[in-house]
Amino acid sequence: MSLVFSEETHRNMLSRIPHRTGREISDWLRAVEEGPALFRFEEKVSWLRSEHNLAYGHAKAIIHEYDLRRAARRLL
């Protein structure tokens, strides 16, 4: 997985997603969790884009955040 934009840009993108989509980040993260068992980063991004009609940048930010939180849970 490679993140093309900076951490600051990622946080800014996340802060705009609820306004742009009408759904909170927690809702999107739950959708990814409950969605199909896809392994590759780009597969997850493509699924969000096609299933929920999200822009590429928003889908990428959601999946990146999902992966960050999942990795943090494994460390606990």
PDB file of C-alpha atoms in Angstrom:
ATOM      1  CA  MET A   1       0.000   0.000   0.000  1.00  0.00           C
ATOM      2  CA  SER A   2       1.345   3.392  -0.852  1.00  0.00           C
ATOM      3  CA  LEU A   3      -0.079   6.658   0.288  1.00  0.00           C
ATOM      4  CA  VAL A   4       0.537   9.310  -2.344  1.00  0.00           C
ATOM      5  CA  PHE A   5      -0.584  12.258  -0.232  1.00  0.00           C
ATOM      6  CA  SER A   6       0.868  13.453   3.075  1.00  0.00           C
ATOM      7  CA  GLU A   7      -0.564  12.654   6.491  1.00  0.00           C
ATOM      8  CA  GLU A   8      -1.860  16.227   6.724  1.00  0.00           C
ATOM      9  CA  THR A   9      -3.633  15.883   3.389  1.00  0.00           C
ATOM     10  CA  HIS A  10      -5.061  12.540   4.545  1.00  0.00           C
ATOM     11  CA  ARG A  11      -6.505  14.154   7.695  1.00  0.00           C
ATOM     12  CA  ASN A  12      -7.938  17.047   5.656  1.00  0.00           C
ATOM     13  CA  MET A  13      -9.510  14.606   3.225  1.00  0.00           C
ATOM     14  CA  LEU A  14     -11.074  12.641   6.090  1.00  0.00           C
ATOM     15  CA  SER A  15     -12.507  15.800   7.605  1.00  0.00           C
ATOM     16  CA  ARG A  16     -14.269  16.634   4.313  1.00  0.00           C
ATOM     17  CA  ILE A  17     -15.755  13.190   3.669  1.00  0.00           C
ATOM     18  CA  PRO A  18     -18.830  13.555   5.943  1.00  0.00           C
ATOM     19  CA  HIS A  19     -19.811  16.812   4.248  1.00  0.00           C
ATOM     20  CA  ARG A  20     -19.231  15.414   0.752  1.00  0.00           C
ATOM     21  CA  THR A  21     -20.892  12.031   1.301  1.00  0.00           C
ATOM     22  CA  GLY A  22     -23.454  12.633   4.042  1.00  0.00           C
ATOM     23  CA  ARG A  23     -21.952   9.775   6.098  1.00  0.00           C
ATOM     24  CA  GLU A  24     -19.509   9.835   9.000  1.00  0.00           C
ATOM     25  CA  ILE A  25     -16.093   8.175   8.777  1.00  0.00           C
ATOM     26  CA  SER A  26     -17.232   5.552  11.295  1.00  0.00           C
ATOM     27  CA  ASP A  27     -20.076   4.615   8.915  1.00  0.00           C
ATOM     28  CA  TRP A  28     -17.629   4.209   6.042  1.00  0.00           C
ATOM     29  CA  LEU A  29     -15.235   2.144   8.152  1.00  0.00           C
ATOM     30  CA  ARG A  30     -18.124  -0.127   9.170  1.00  0.00           C
ATOM     31  CA  ALA A  31     -19.115  -0.493   5.492  1.00  0.00           C
ATOM     32  CA  VAL A  32     -15.579  -1.623   4.662  1.00  0.00           C
ATOM     33  CA  GLU A  33     -15.556  -4.025   7.620  1.00  0.00           C
ATOM     34  CA  GLU A  34     -18.885  -5.531   6.573  1.00  0.00           C
ATOM     35  CA  GLY A  35     -18.064  -5.501   2.862  1.00  0.00           C
ATOM     36  CA  PRO A  36     -16.502  -8.259   0.799  1.00  0.00           C
ATOM     37  CA  ALA A  37     -13.279  -9.878   1.970  1.00  0.00           C
ATOM     38  CA  LEU A  38     -10.880  -8.147  -0.394  1.00  0.00           C
ATOM     39  CA  PHE A  39      -7.153  -8.293   0.288  1.00  0.00           C
ATOM     40  CA  ARG A  40      -5.465  -5.702  -1.896  1.00  0.00           C
ATOM     41  CA  PHE A  41      -5.664  -1.983  -1.134  1.00  0.00           C
ATOM     42  CA  GLU A  42      -6.712  -1.064  -4.677  1.00  0.00           C
ATOM     43  CA  GLU A  43      -9.408  -3.767  -4.705  1.00  0.00           C
ATOM     44  CA  LYS A  44     -10.961  -2.214  -1.611  1.00  0.00           C
ATOM     45  CA  VAL A  45     -10.748   1.272  -3.149  1.00  0.00           C
ATOM     46  CA  SER A  46     -12.374   0.018  -6.362  1.00  0.00           C
ATOM     47  CA  TRP A  47     -15.146  -1.681  -4.402  1.00  0.00           C
ATOM     48  CA  LEU A  48     -15.951   1.516  -2.480  1.00  0.00           C
ATOM     49  CA  ARG A  49     -15.944   3.520  -5.701  1.00  0.00           C
ATOM     50  CA  SER A  50     -18.231   1.151  -7.598  1.00  0.00           C
ATOM     51  CA  GLU A  51     -20.529   0.133  -4.740  1.00  0.00           C
ATOM     52  CA  HIS A  52     -20.914   3.564  -3.136  1.00  0.00           C
ATOM     53  CA  ASN A  53     -20.050   5.921  -5.994  1.00  0.00           C
ATOM     54  CA  LEU A  54     -17.197   7.603  -4.130  1.00  0.00           C
ATOM     55  CA  ALA A  55     -14.464   9.710  -5.672  1.00  0.00           C
ATOM     56  CA  TYR A  56     -11.087   7.980  -5.904  1.00  0.00           C
ATOM     57  CA  GLY A  57      -9.423  10.240  -3.310  1.00  0.00           C
ATOM     58  CA  HIS A  58     -12.207   9.754  -0.780  1.00  0.00           C
ATOM     59  CA  ALA A  59     -12.240   5.983  -1.241  1.00  0.00           C
ATOM     60  CA  LYS A  60      -8.456   5.861  -0.929  1.00  0.00           C
ATOM     61  CA  ALA A  61      -8.515   7.938   2.274  1.00  0.00           C
ATOM     62  CA  ILE A  62     -11.197   5.701   3.809  1.00  0.00           C
ATOM     63  CA  ILE A  63      -9.288   2.519   3.022  1.00  0.00           C
ATOM     64  CA  HIS A  64      -6.036   3.998   4.287  1.00  0.00           C
ATOM     65  CA  GLU A  65      -7.736   4.994   7.550  1.00  0.00           C
ATOM     66  CA  TYR A  66      -9.315   1.535   7.819  1.00  0.00           C
ATOM     67  CA  ASP A  67      -5.903  -0.102   7.382  1.00  0.00           C
ATOM     68  CA  LEU A  68      -4.290   2.243   9.937  1.00  0.00           C
ATOM     69  CA  ARG A  69      -6.933   1.472  12.549  1.00  0.00           C
ATOM     70  CA  ARG A  70      -6.816  -2.256  11.855  1.00  0.00           C
ATOM     71  CA  ALA A  71      -3.030  -2.261  12.280  1.00  0.00           C
ATOM     72  CA  ALA A  72      -3.346  -0.311  15.543  1.00  0.00           C
ATOM     73  CA  ARG A  73      -5.832  -2.892  16.893  1.00  0.00           C
ATOM     74  CA  ARG A  74      -3.358  -5.686  16.143  1.00  0.00           C
ATOM     75  CA  LEU A  75      -0.690  -3.927  18.203  1.00  0.00           C
ATOM     76  CA  LEU A  76      -2.846  -3.833  21.314  1.00  0.00           C
TER      77      LEU A  76
END
